Amino acid sequence: FTETPKKENVEDNEFIPEKKEEKKTGLFIGIASAMKDGVNGRLARKHYLGNKELGSTVSVGDIITFGRYKQTNNLINGKENIDWIVLAKENKRILIMSKYALDCRPYNNEWMDVAWGSCTLRTWLNDFFYNDAFNPTEKARIRQTKLKNDGGNDTKDRVFLLSISEAENYFNLNSLNSLRYCAATNYAIVRGVYVGWTSCQWWLRSIGAQRINTHNAANVRCDGSVNYDGTRVTCDNIGIRPAMWINLGS
């Protein structure tokens, strides 16, 4: 995959050196309150995973820093640390999803009836993104997960998107919850993500509910509601929030 920004008219006045952690929100646009509210409405703690064993110190709603990916529109600067929200914790593993939309790509490059198992976005996540964002030590922590997929065969993936049922389970979509909204990184905006309501849409891996004369995949709208009918799979302005299960031990 060749990573070439789609737009070049975004001013580079948002770049903040990574070491200035207190100003890191300057890298992003939109609602970025997940750090404050967490999943349970409490103050989220931030953990730098690295090679440390977190064990009982990490909780649902905390923020994990793990891996690196381009997030500013200054490509010369290189990659920045990725922040992840902890969605679930089971035994010595946690389910994490990126706090921000990290990129912008179609669900599938060709307009056709396609499910998660054969879409190009799944390939991109488990090939380019997986190899670009994580070093060998980090890859050793990422678990291969068996996924049940709406309208398609089960798959085994290391990096994936949430399904409709998972989005409903991990986020309270029937009440006001800041984690329903997703801010986009400046890199994702350069790549073409649409920002409305100060937040962006993001793909789910489930197929759309209405399949008559359409080839759709589900997504979360800018206002945080689930678009069950879905958007055409070739739409290229919807954000990507990767998810994965990782081991807590080193």
mmCIF file of N, CA, C and O in Angstrom, residues 117-217:
data_model
loop_
_atom_site.group_PDB
_atom_site.id
_atom_site.type_symbol
_atom_site.label_atom_id
_atom_site.label_comp_id
_atom_site.label_asym_id
_atom_site.label_seq_id
_atom_site.Cartn_x
_atom_site.Cartn_y
_atom_site.Cartn_z
ATOM 1 N N GLY A 117 -14.724 -10.275 5.812
ATOM 2 C CA GLY A 117 -13.678 -11.252 5.522
ATOM 3 C C GLY A 117 -12.922 -11.005 4.236
ATOM 4 O O GLY A 117 -11.754 -11.405 4.112
ATOM 5 N N SER A 118 -13.538 -10.341 3.276
ATOM 6 C CA SER A 118 -12.886 -10.140 1.978
ATOM 7 C C SER A 118 -12.719 -8.667 1.597
ATOM 8 O O SER A 118 -12.322 -8.374 0.471
ATOM 9 N N CYS A 119 -12.992 -7.761 2.514
ATOM 10 C CA CYS A 119 -12.866 -6.347 2.160
ATOM 11 C C CYS A 119 -11.403 -5.897 2.211
ATOM 12 O O CYS A 119 -10.578 -6.466 2.922
ATOM 13 N N THR A 120 -11.095 -4.855 1.451
ATOM 14 C CA THR A 120 -9.715 -4.370 1.381
ATOM 15 C C THR A 120 -9.276 -3.658 2.656
ATOM 16 O O THR A 120 -8.080 -3.599 2.938
ATOM 17 N N LEU A 121 -10.221 -3.128 3.433
ATOM 18 C CA LEU A 121 -9.849 -2.457 4.673
ATOM 19 C C LEU A 121 -9.311 -3.459 5.696
ATOM 20 O O LEU A 121 -8.358 -3.160 6.424
ATOM 21 N N ARG A 122 -9.875 -4.647 5.738
ATOM 22 C CA ARG A 122 -9.355 -5.688 6.632
ATOM 23 C C ARG A 122 -7.913 -6.036 6.248
ATOM 24 O O ARG A 122 -7.035 -6.180 7.110
ATOM 25 N N THR A 123 -7.666 -6.177 4.950
ATOM 26 C CA THR A 123 -6.313 -6.479 4.487
ATOM 27 C C THR A 123 -5.346 -5.368 4.873
ATOM 28 O O THR A 123 -4.232 -5.626 5.334
ATOM 29 N N TRP A 124 -5.756 -4.119 4.675
ATOM 30 C CA TRP A 124 -4.897 -2.982 4.996
ATOM 31 C C TRP A 124 -4.555 -2.946 6.482
ATOM 32 O O TRP A 124 -3.400 -2.725 6.858
ATOM 33 N N LEU A 125 -5.539 -3.180 7.346
ATOM 34 C CA LEU A 125 -5.306 -3.134 8.791
ATOM 35 C C LEU A 125 -4.328 -4.208 9.242
ATOM 36 O O LEU A 125 -3.463 -3.961 10.086
ATOM 37 N N ASN A 126 -4.469 -5.414 8.696
ATOM 38 C CA ASN A 126 -3.646 -6.527 9.153
ATOM 39 C C ASN A 126 -2.340 -6.677 8.388
ATOM 40 O O ASN A 126 -1.523 -7.533 8.722
ATOM 41 N N ASP A 127 -2.135 -5.828 7.404
ATOM 42 C CA ASP A 127 -0.891 -5.840 6.645
ATOM 43 C C ASP A 127 -0.155 -4.525 6.854
ATOM 44 O O ASP A 127 0.750 -4.421 7.681
ATOM 45 N N PHE A 128 -0.549 -3.485 6.131
ATOM 46 C CA PHE A 128 0.181 -2.220 6.206
ATOM 47 C C PHE A 128 0.160 -1.617 7.608
ATOM 48 O O PHE A 128 1.211 -1.299 8.178
ATOM 49 N N PHE A 129 -1.034 -1.423 8.179
ATOM 50 C CA PHE A 129 -1.110 -0.750 9.482
ATOM 51 C C PHE A 129 -0.390 -1.543 10.564
ATOM 52 O O PHE A 129 0.376 -0.986 11.363
ATOM 53 N N TYR A 130 -0.625 -2.834 10.605
ATOM 54 C CA TYR A 130 0.005 -3.696 11.605
ATOM 55 C C TYR A 130 1.528 -3.608 11.543
ATOM 56 O O TYR A 130 2.204 -3.498 12.571
ATOM 57 N N ASN A 131 2.075 -3.628 10.353
ATOM 58 C CA ASN A 131 3.530 -3.588 10.193
ATOM 59 C C ASN A 131 4.106 -2.191 10.339
ATOM 60 O O ASN A 131 5.265 -2.024 10.746
ATOM 61 N N ASP A 132 3.311 -1.177 10.018
ATOM 62 C CA ASP A 132 3.798 0.199 10.091
ATOM 63 C C ASP A 132 3.731 0.762 11.508
ATOM 64 O O ASP A 132 4.582 1.560 11.908
ATOM 65 N N ALA A 133 2.740 0.355 12.277
ATOM 66 C CA ALA A 133 2.493 0.985 13.578
ATOM 67 C C ALA A 133 3.198 0.303 14.747
ATOM 68 O O ALA A 133 3.399 0.929 15.792
ATOM 69 N N PHE A 134 3.599 -0.962 14.601
ATOM 70 C CA PHE A 134 4.105 -1.710 15.745
ATOM 71 C C PHE A 134 5.468 -2.340 15.466
ATOM 72 O O PHE A 134 5.712 -2.848 14.375
ATOM 73 N N ASN A 135 6.317 -2.307 16.478
ATOM 74 C CA ASN A 135 7.616 -2.962 16.378
ATOM 75 C C ASN A 135 7.471 -4.432 16.783
ATOM 76 O O ASN A 135 6.398 -4.852 17.253
ATOM 77 N N PRO A 136 8.503 -5.259 16.622
ATOM 78 C CA PRO A 136 8.383 -6.692 16.936
ATOM 79 C C PRO A 136 7.946 -6.981 18.375
ATOM 80 O O PRO A 136 7.173 -7.913 18.608
ATOM 81 N N THR A 137 8.426 -6.198 19.333
ATOM 82 C CA THR A 137 8.032 -6.406 20.730
ATOM 83 C C THR A 137 6.553 -6.130 20.914
ATOM 84 O O THR A 137 5.843 -6.872 21.615
ATOM 85 N N GLU A 138 6.057 -5.083 20.280
ATOM 86 C CA GLU A 138 4.635 -4.748 20.386
ATOM 87 C C GLU A 138 3.776 -5.779 19.664
ATOM 88 O O GLU A 138 2.707 -6.166 20.157
ATOM 89 N N LYS A 139 4.239 -6.247 18.522
ATOM 90 C CA LYS A 139 3.482 -7.266 17.782
ATOM 91 C C LYS A 139 3.297 -8.531 18.604
ATOM 92 O O LYS A 139 2.263 -9.209 18.496
ATOM 93 N N ALA A 140 4.291 -8.857 19.429
ATOM 94 C CA ALA A 140 4.205 -10.068 20.251
ATOM 95 C C ALA A 140 3.074 -9.980 21.268
ATOM 96 O O ALA A 140 2.599 -11.006 21.760
ATOM 97 N N ARG A 141 2.639 -8.778 21.603
ATOM 98 C CA ARG A 141 1.545 -8.593 22.557
ATOM 99 C C ARG A 141 0.164 -8.708 21.901
ATOM 100 O O ARG A 141 -0.828 -8.953 22.586
ATOM 101 N N ILE A 142 0.083 -8.484 20.601
ATOM 102 C CA ILE A 142 -1.204 -8.426 19.915
ATOM 103 C C ILE A 142 -1.711 -9.839 19.642
ATOM 104 O O ILE A 142 -1.041 -10.637 18.991
ATOM 105 N N ARG A 143 -2.889 -10.140 20.130
ATOM 106 C CA ARG A 143 -3.440 -11.487 20.019
ATOM 107 C C ARG A 143 -4.211 -11.648 18.708
ATOM 108 O O ARG A 143 -4.875 -10.722 18.239
ATOM 109 N N GLN A 144 -4.127 -12.834 18.145
ATOM 110 C CA GLN A 144 -4.997 -13.158 17.019
ATOM 111 C C GLN A 144 -6.362 -13.521 17.590
ATOM 112 O O GLN A 144 -6.479 -14.379 18.462
ATOM 113 N N THR A 145 -7.397 -12.851 17.113
ATOM 114 C CA THR A 145 -8.730 -12.972 17.694
ATOM 115 C C THR A 145 -9.701 -13.545 16.678
ATOM 116 O O THR A 145 -9.744 -13.102 15.523
ATOM 117 N N LYS A 146 -10.502 -14.523 17.109
ATOM 118 C CA LYS A 146 -11.550 -15.057 16.242
ATOM 119 C C LYS A 146 -12.769 -14.159 16.349
ATOM 120 O O LYS A 146 -13.289 -13.917 17.438
ATOM 121 N N LEU A 147 -13.214 -13.651 15.216
ATOM 122 C CA LEU A 147 -14.320 -12.701 15.175
ATOM 123 C C LEU A 147 -15.539 -13.322 14.519
ATOM 124 O O LEU A 147 -15.434 -14.021 13.509
ATOM 125 N N LYS A 148 -16.712 -13.054 15.094
ATOM 126 C CA LYS A 148 -17.977 -13.406 14.456
ATOM 127 C C LYS A 148 -18.445 -12.182 13.689
ATOM 128 O O LYS A 148 -18.538 -11.092 14.253
ATOM 129 N N ASN A 149 -18.753 -12.372 12.427
ATOM 130 C CA ASN A 149 -19.038 -11.243 11.544
ATOM 131 C C ASN A 149 -20.449 -11.308 10.993
ATOM 132 O O ASN A 149 -20.897 -12.355 10.511
ATOM 133 N N ASP A 150 -21.149 -10.184 11.075
ATOM 134 C CA ASP A 150 -22.503 -10.089 10.543
ATOM 135 C C ASP A 150 -22.475 -10.241 9.031
ATOM 136 O O ASP A 150 -21.774 -9.517 8.330
ATOM 137 N N GLY A 151 -23.237 -11.202 8.520
ATOM 138 C CA GLY A 151 -23.356 -11.364 7.077
ATOM 139 C C GLY A 151 -22.140 -11.952 6.400
ATOM 140 O O GLY A 151 -22.024 -11.884 5.169
ATOM 141 N N GLY A 152 -21.230 -12.530 7.157
ATOM 142 C CA GLY A 152 -20.032 -13.105 6.555
ATOM 143 C C GLY A 152 -19.456 -14.202 7.421
ATOM 144 O O GLY A 152 -19.958 -14.494 8.513
ATOM 145 N N ASN A 153 -18.404 -14.828 6.952
ATOM 146 C CA ASN A 153 -17.761 -15.901 7.686
ATOM 147 C C ASN A 153 -16.956 -15.360 8.857
ATOM 148 O O ASN A 153 -16.539 -14.203 8.873
ATOM 149 N N ASP A 154 -16.726 -16.204 9.850
ATOM 150 C CA ASP A 154 -15.834 -15.843 10.953
ATOM 151 C C ASP A 154 -14.425 -15.635 10.414
ATOM 152 O O ASP A 154 -14.012 -16.269 9.434
ATOM 153 N N THR A 155 -13.694 -14.748 11.061
ATOM 154 C CA THR A 155 -12.312 -14.479 10.647
ATOM 155 C C THR A 155 -11.404 -14.502 11.874
ATOM 156 O O THR A 155 -11.868 -14.416 13.013
ATOM 157 N N LYS A 156 -10.116 -14.610 11.627
ATOM 158 C CA LYS A 156 -9.106 -14.490 12.672
ATOM 159 C C LYS A 156 -8.221 -13.306 12.337
ATOM 160 O O LYS A 156 -7.529 -13.317 11.317
ATOM 161 N N ASP A 157 -8.269 -12.294 13.163
ATOM 162 C CA ASP A 157 -7.561 -11.053 12.882
ATOM 163 C C ASP A 157 -6.785 -10.581 14.108
ATOM 164 O O ASP A 157 -7.197 -10.819 15.243
ATOM 165 N N ARG A 158 -5.704 -9.888 13.851
ATOM 166 C CA ARG A 158 -4.974 -9.212 14.921
ATOM 167 C C ARG A 158 -5.484 -7.776 15.095
ATOM 168 O O ARG A 158 -5.571 -7.278 16.203
ATOM 169 N N VAL A 159 -5.805 -7.134 13.990
ATOM 170 C CA VAL A 159 -6.354 -5.776 14.023
ATOM 171 C C VAL A 159 -7.696 -5.804 13.302
ATOM 172 O O VAL A 159 -7.822 -6.422 12.240
ATOM 173 N N PHE A 160 -8.691 -5.148 13.870
ATOM 174 C CA PHE A 160 -10.034 -5.214 13.291
ATOM 175 C C PHE A 160 -10.811 -3.950 13.628
ATOM 176 O O PHE A 160 -10.293 -3.013 14.270
ATOM 177 N N LEU A 161 -12.057 -3.888 13.188
ATOM 178 C CA LEU A 161 -12.990 -2.833 13.561
ATOM 179 C C LEU A 161 -14.068 -3.434 14.449
ATOM 180 O O LEU A 161 -14.343 -4.640 14.378
ATOM 181 N N LEU A 162 -14.697 -2.620 15.271
ATOM 182 C CA LEU A 162 -15.818 -3.104 16.068
ATOM 183 C C LEU A 162 -16.998 -3.434 15.160
ATOM 184 O O LEU A 162 -17.172 -2.848 14.088
ATOM 185 N N SER A 163 -17.816 -4.388 15.592
ATOM 186 C CA SER A 163 -19.073 -4.688 14.914
ATOM 187 C C SER A 163 -20.175 -3.796 15.497
ATOM 188 O O SER A 163 -19.961 -3.073 16.474
ATOM 189 N N ILE A 164 -21.369 -3.860 14.916
ATOM 190 C CA ILE A 164 -22.493 -3.095 15.456
ATOM 191 C C ILE A 164 -22.767 -3.497 16.898
ATOM 192 O O ILE A 164 -22.895 -2.645 17.783
ATOM 193 N N SER A 165 -22.860 -4.807 17.147
ATOM 194 C CA SER A 165 -23.168 -5.268 18.504
ATOM 195 C C SER A 165 -22.079 -4.886 19.501
ATOM 196 O O SER A 165 -22.370 -4.555 20.656
ATOM 197 N N GLU A 166 -20.831 -4.911 19.080
ATOM 198 C CA GLU A 166 -19.733 -4.523 19.968
ATOM 199 C C GLU A 166 -19.778 -3.029 20.266
ATOM 200 O O GLU A 166 -19.546 -2.600 21.403
ATOM 201 N N ALA A 167 -20.091 -2.220 19.253
ATOM 202 C CA ALA A 167 -20.204 -0.776 19.480
ATOM 203 C C ALA A 167 -21.327 -0.470 20.451
ATOM 204 O O ALA A 167 -21.215 0.422 21.301
ATOM 205 N N GLU A 168 -22.424 -1.208 20.350
ATOM 206 C CA GLU A 168 -23.539 -1.010 21.278
ATOM 207 C C GLU A 168 -23.199 -1.525 22.671
ATOM 208 O O GLU A 168 -23.623 -0.946 23.681
ATOM 209 N N ASN A 169 -22.424 -2.589 22.731
ATOM 210 C CA ASN A 169 -22.077 -3.188 24.018
ATOM 211 C C ASN A 169 -21.079 -2.338 24.791
ATOM 212 O O ASN A 169 -21.249 -2.112 25.998
ATOM 213 N N TYR A 170 -20.051 -1.848 24.122
ATOM 214 C CA TYR A 170 -18.982 -1.141 24.807
ATOM 215 C C TYR A 170 -19.266 0.344 25.003
ATOM 216 O O TYR A 170 -18.659 0.984 25.853
ATOM 217 N N PHE A 171 -20.187 0.901 24.202
ATOM 218 C CA PHE A 171 -20.588 2.295 24.368
ATOM 219 C C PHE A 171 -22.080 2.329 24.622
ATOM 220 O O PHE A 171 -22.842 1.647 23.955
ATOM 221 N N ASN A 172 -22.499 3.152 25.567
ATOM 222 C CA ASN A 172 -23.919 3.306 25.839
ATOM 223 C C ASN A 172 -24.510 4.242 24.803
ATOM 224 O O ASN A 172 -24.551 5.463 24.979
ATOM 225 N N LEU A 173 -25.000 3.671 23.722
ATOM 226 C CA LEU A 173 -25.454 4.487 22.596
ATOM 227 C C LEU A 173 -26.858 5.053 22.807
ATOM 228 O O LEU A 173 -27.378 5.765 21.962
ATOM 229 N N ASN A 174 -27.487 4.741 23.939
ATOM 230 C CA ASN A 174 -28.811 5.278 24.229
ATOM 231 C C ASN A 174 -28.761 6.483 25.150
ATOM 232 O O ASN A 174 -29.783 7.012 25.549
ATOM 233 N N SER A 175 -27.579 6.928 25.526
ATOM 234 C CA SER A 175 -27.441 8.095 26.381
ATOM 235 C C SER A 175 -26.272 8.928 25.907
ATOM 236 O O SER A 175 -25.476 8.499 25.080
ATOM 237 N N LEU A 176 -26.176 10.146 26.426
ATOM 238 C CA LEU A 176 -25.103 11.023 26.028
ATOM 239 C C LEU A 176 -23.787 10.495 26.574
ATOM 240 O O LEU A 176 -23.608 10.376 27.779
ATOM 241 N N ASN A 177 -22.870 10.168 25.710
ATOM 242 C CA ASN A 177 -21.591 9.598 26.109
ATOM 243 C C ASN A 177 -20.535 10.142 25.160
ATOM 244 O O ASN A 177 -20.623 9.951 23.962
ATOM 245 N N SER A 178 -19.536 10.823 25.698
ATOM 246 C CA SER A 178 -18.544 11.479 24.846
ATOM 247 C C SER A 178 -17.790 10.500 23.961
ATOM 248 O O SER A 178 -17.288 10.880 22.906
ATOM 249 N N LEU A 179 -17.719 9.225 24.350
ATOM 250 C CA LEU A 179 -16.961 8.268 23.546
ATOM 251 C C LEU A 179 -17.696 7.859 22.276
ATOM 252 O O LEU A 179 -17.138 7.163 21.439
ATOM 253 N N ARG A 180 -18.959 8.267 22.132
ATOM 254 C CA ARG A 180 -19.636 8.025 20.864
ATOM 255 C C ARG A 180 -19.040 8.901 19.772
ATOM 256 O O ARG A 180 -19.120 8.570 18.601
ATOM 257 N N TYR A 181 -18.494 10.043 20.173
ATOM 258 C CA TYR A 181 -17.904 10.969 19.207
ATOM 259 C C TYR A 181 -16.435 10.607 18.997
ATOM 260 O O TYR A 181 -15.776 10.110 19.893
ATOM 261 N N CYS A 182 -15.957 10.925 17.819
ATOM 262 C CA CYS A 182 -14.570 10.589 17.504
ATOM 263 C C CYS A 182 -13.887 11.762 16.832
ATOM 264 O O CYS A 182 -14.325 12.218 15.771
ATOM 265 N N ALA A 183 -12.840 12.263 17.456
ATOM 266 C CA ALA A 183 -12.021 13.289 16.824
ATOM 267 C C ALA A 183 -11.099 12.642 15.801
ATOM 268 O O ALA A 183 -10.717 11.481 15.935
ATOM 269 N N ALA A 184 -10.750 13.390 14.773
ATOM 270 C CA ALA A 184 -9.849 12.901 13.737
ATOM 271 C C ALA A 184 -8.490 13.564 13.878
ATOM 272 O O ALA A 184 -8.402 14.751 14.200
ATOM 273 N N THR A 185 -7.436 12.800 13.663
ATOM 274 C CA THR A 185 -6.112 13.405 13.641
ATOM 275 C C THR A 185 -5.984 14.273 12.396
ATOM 276 O O THR A 185 -6.706 14.113 11.419
ATOM 277 N N ASN A 186 -5.047 15.196 12.440
ATOM 278 C CA ASN A 186 -4.819 16.035 11.261
ATOM 279 C C ASN A 186 -4.394 15.204 10.051
ATOM 280 O O ASN A 186 -4.709 15.544 8.909
ATOM 281 N N TYR A 187 -3.665 14.116 10.291
ATOM 282 C CA TYR A 187 -3.280 13.252 9.179
ATOM 283 C C TYR A 187 -4.522 12.645 8.520
ATOM 284 O O TYR A 187 -4.612 12.570 7.289
ATOM 285 N N ALA A 188 -5.496 12.207 9.341
ATOM 286 C CA ALA A 188 -6.730 11.649 8.789
ATOM 287 C C ALA A 188 -7.493 12.701 7.998
ATOM 288 O O ALA A 188 -8.110 12.400 6.968
ATOM 289 N N ILE A 189 -7.452 13.953 8.468
ATOM 290 C CA ILE A 189 -8.123 15.030 7.749
ATOM 291 C C ILE A 189 -7.437 15.279 6.413
ATOM 292 O O ILE A 189 -8.086 15.464 5.379
ATOM 293 N N VAL A 190 -6.115 15.272 6.415
ATOM 294 C CA VAL A 190 -5.370 15.413 5.157
ATOM 295 C C VAL A 190 -5.733 14.273 4.203
ATOM 296 O O VAL A 190 -5.814 14.458 2.988
ATOM 297 N N ARG A 191 -5.968 13.100 4.762
ATOM 298 C CA ARG A 191 -6.323 11.938 3.942
ATOM 299 C C ARG A 191 -7.752 12.014 3.418
ATOM 300 O O ARG A 191 -8.131 11.246 2.548
ATOM 301 N N GLY A 192 -8.579 12.947 3.969
ATOM 302 C CA GLY A 192 -9.905 13.151 3.402
ATOM 303 C C GLY A 192 -11.080 12.878 4.305
ATOM 304 O O GLY A 192 -12.224 12.899 3.840
ATOM 305 N N VAL A 193 -10.876 12.600 5.606
ATOM 306 C CA VAL A 193 -11.998 12.307 6.489
ATOM 307 C C VAL A 193 -12.913 13.528 6.600
ATOM 308 O O VAL A 193 -12.462 14.673 6.650
ATOM 309 N N TYR A 194 -14.214 13.274 6.601
ATOM 310 C CA TYR A 194 -15.200 14.341 6.749
ATOM 311 C C TYR A 194 -15.419 14.608 8.231
ATOM 312 O O TYR A 194 -15.651 13.687 9.018
ATOM 313 N N VAL A 195 -15.356 15.871 8.617
ATOM 314 C CA VAL A 195 -15.576 16.268 10.005
ATOM 315 C C VAL A 195 -16.833 17.120 10.078
ATOM 316 O O VAL A 195 -16.947 18.146 9.415
ATOM 317 N N GLY A 196 -17.787 16.679 10.865
ATOM 318 C CA GLY A 196 -19.017 17.423 11.100
ATOM 319 C C GLY A 196 -19.398 17.293 12.558
ATOM 320 O O GLY A 196 -19.065 16.315 13.218
ATOM 321 N N TRP A 197 -20.115 18.286 13.099
ATOM 322 C CA TRP A 197 -20.428 18.271 14.527
ATOM 323 C C TRP A 197 -19.137 18.213 15.347
ATOM 324 O O TRP A 197 -19.095 17.644 16.430
ATOM 325 N N THR A 198 -18.063 18.757 14.810
ATOM 326 C CA THR A 198 -16.720 18.733 15.413
ATOM 327 C C THR A 198 -16.203 17.316 15.629
ATOM 328 O O THR A 198 -15.272 17.107 16.395
ATOM 329 N N SER A 199 -16.794 16.329 15.002
ATOM 330 C CA SER A 199 -16.301 14.954 15.088
ATOM 331 C C SER A 199 -16.484 14.300 13.729
ATOM 332 O O SER A 199 -17.042 14.886 12.806
ATOM 333 N N CYS A 200 -16.010 13.051 13.605
ATOM 334 C CA CYS A 200 -16.063 12.390 12.298
ATOM 335 C C CYS A 200 -16.805 11.062 12.394
ATOM 336 O O CYS A 200 -17.047 10.532 13.481
ATOM 337 N N GLN A 201 -17.183 10.540 11.238
ATOM 338 C CA GLN A 201 -17.754 9.201 11.157
ATOM 339 C C GLN A 201 -16.625 8.167 11.253
ATOM 340 O O GLN A 201 -15.481 8.470 10.937
ATOM 341 N N TRP A 202 -16.968 6.939 11.657
ATOM 342 C CA TRP A 202 -15.964 5.868 11.661
ATOM 343 C C TRP A 202 -16.620 4.540 11.323
ATOM 344 O O TRP A 202 -17.737 4.252 11.688
ATOM 345 N N TRP A 203 -15.871 3.752 10.575
ATOM 346 C CA TRP A 203 -16.373 2.470 10.071
ATOM 347 C C TRP A 203 -16.577 1.455 11.190
ATOM 348 O O TRP A 203 -15.816 1.401 12.157
ATOM 349 N N LEU A 204 -17.583 0.600 11.009
ATOM 350 C CA LEU A 204 -17.737 -0.659 11.739
ATOM 351 C C LEU A 204 -17.516 -1.793 10.732
ATOM 352 O O LEU A 204 -17.578 -1.572 9.526
ATOM 353 N N ARG A 205 -17.272 -2.996 11.217
ATOM 354 C CA ARG A 205 -16.990 -4.079 10.271
ATOM 355 C C ARG A 205 -18.259 -4.778 9.784
ATOM 356 O O ARG A 205 -18.216 -5.564 8.825
ATOM 357 N N SER A 206 -19.412 -4.511 10.410
ATOM 358 C CA SER A 206 -20.671 -5.145 10.027
ATOM 359 C C SER A 206 -21.157 -4.623 8.678
ATOM 360 O O SER A 206 -20.935 -3.460 8.331
ATOM 361 N N ILE A 207 -21.839 -5.482 7.938
ATOM 362 C CA ILE A 207 -22.432 -5.042 6.679
ATOM 363 C C ILE A 207 -23.675 -4.221 6.980
ATOM 364 O O ILE A 207 -24.263 -4.295 8.052
ATOM 365 N N GLY A 208 -24.103 -3.404 6.000
ATOM 366 C CA GLY A 208 -25.296 -2.597 6.178
ATOM 367 C C GLY A 208 -26.552 -3.439 6.195
ATOM 368 O O GLY A 208 -26.613 -4.511 5.573
ATOM 369 N N ALA A 209 -27.578 -2.956 6.888
ATOM 370 C CA ALA A 209 -28.814 -3.723 7.026
ATOM 371 C C ALA A 209 -29.609 -3.757 5.727
ATOM 372 O O ALA A 209 -30.259 -4.751 5.410
ATOM 373 N N GLN A 210 -29.589 -2.668 4.969
ATOM 374 C CA GLN A 210 -30.342 -2.597 3.712
ATOM 375 C C GLN A 210 -29.418 -2.965 2.555
ATOM 376 O O GLN A 210 -28.561 -2.186 2.166
ATOM 377 N N ARG A 211 -29.600 -4.154 2.001
ATOM 378 C CA ARG A 211 -28.698 -4.648 0.962
ATOM 379 C C ARG A 211 -29.329 -4.626 -0.432
ATOM 380 O O ARG A 211 -28.743 -5.128 -1.381
ATOM 381 N N ILE A 212 -30.548 -4.087 -0.570
ATOM 382 C CA ILE A 212 -31.211 -4.088 -1.865
ATOM 383 C C ILE A 212 -30.619 -2.990 -2.742
ATOM 384 O O ILE A 212 -30.694 -1.808 -2.430
ATOM 385 N N ASN A 213 -30.013 -3.376 -3.841
ATOM 386 C CA ASN A 213 -29.384 -2.443 -4.781
ATOM 387 C C ASN A 213 -28.317 -1.573 -4.132
ATOM 388 O O ASN A 213 -28.021 -0.478 -4.607
ATOM 389 N N THR A 214 -27.782 -2.014 -3.041
ATOM 390 C CA THR A 214 -26.728 -1.252 -2.369
ATOM 391 C C THR A 214 -25.617 -2.201 -1.947
ATOM 392 O O THR A 214 -25.812 -3.404 -1.817
ATOM 393 N N HIS A 215 -24.472 -1.639 -1.714
ATOM 394 C CA HIS A 215 -23.315 -2.391 -1.247
ATOM 395 C C HIS A 215 -22.736 -1.567 -0.090
ATOM 396 O O HIS A 215 -21.810 -0.787 -0.284
ATOM 397 N N ASN A 216 -23.288 -1.764 1.083
ATOM 398 C CA ASN A 216 -23.011 -0.886 2.218
ATOM 399 C C ASN A 216 -22.333 -1.600 3.376
ATOM 400 O O ASN A 216 -22.500 -2.808 3.565
ATOM 401 N N ALA A 217 -21.606 -0.822 4.182
ATOM 402 C CA ALA A 217 -21.060 -1.280 5.460
ATOM 403 C C ALA A 217 -21.504 -0.300 6.534
ATOM 404 O O ALA A 217 -21.658 0.903 6.278
#
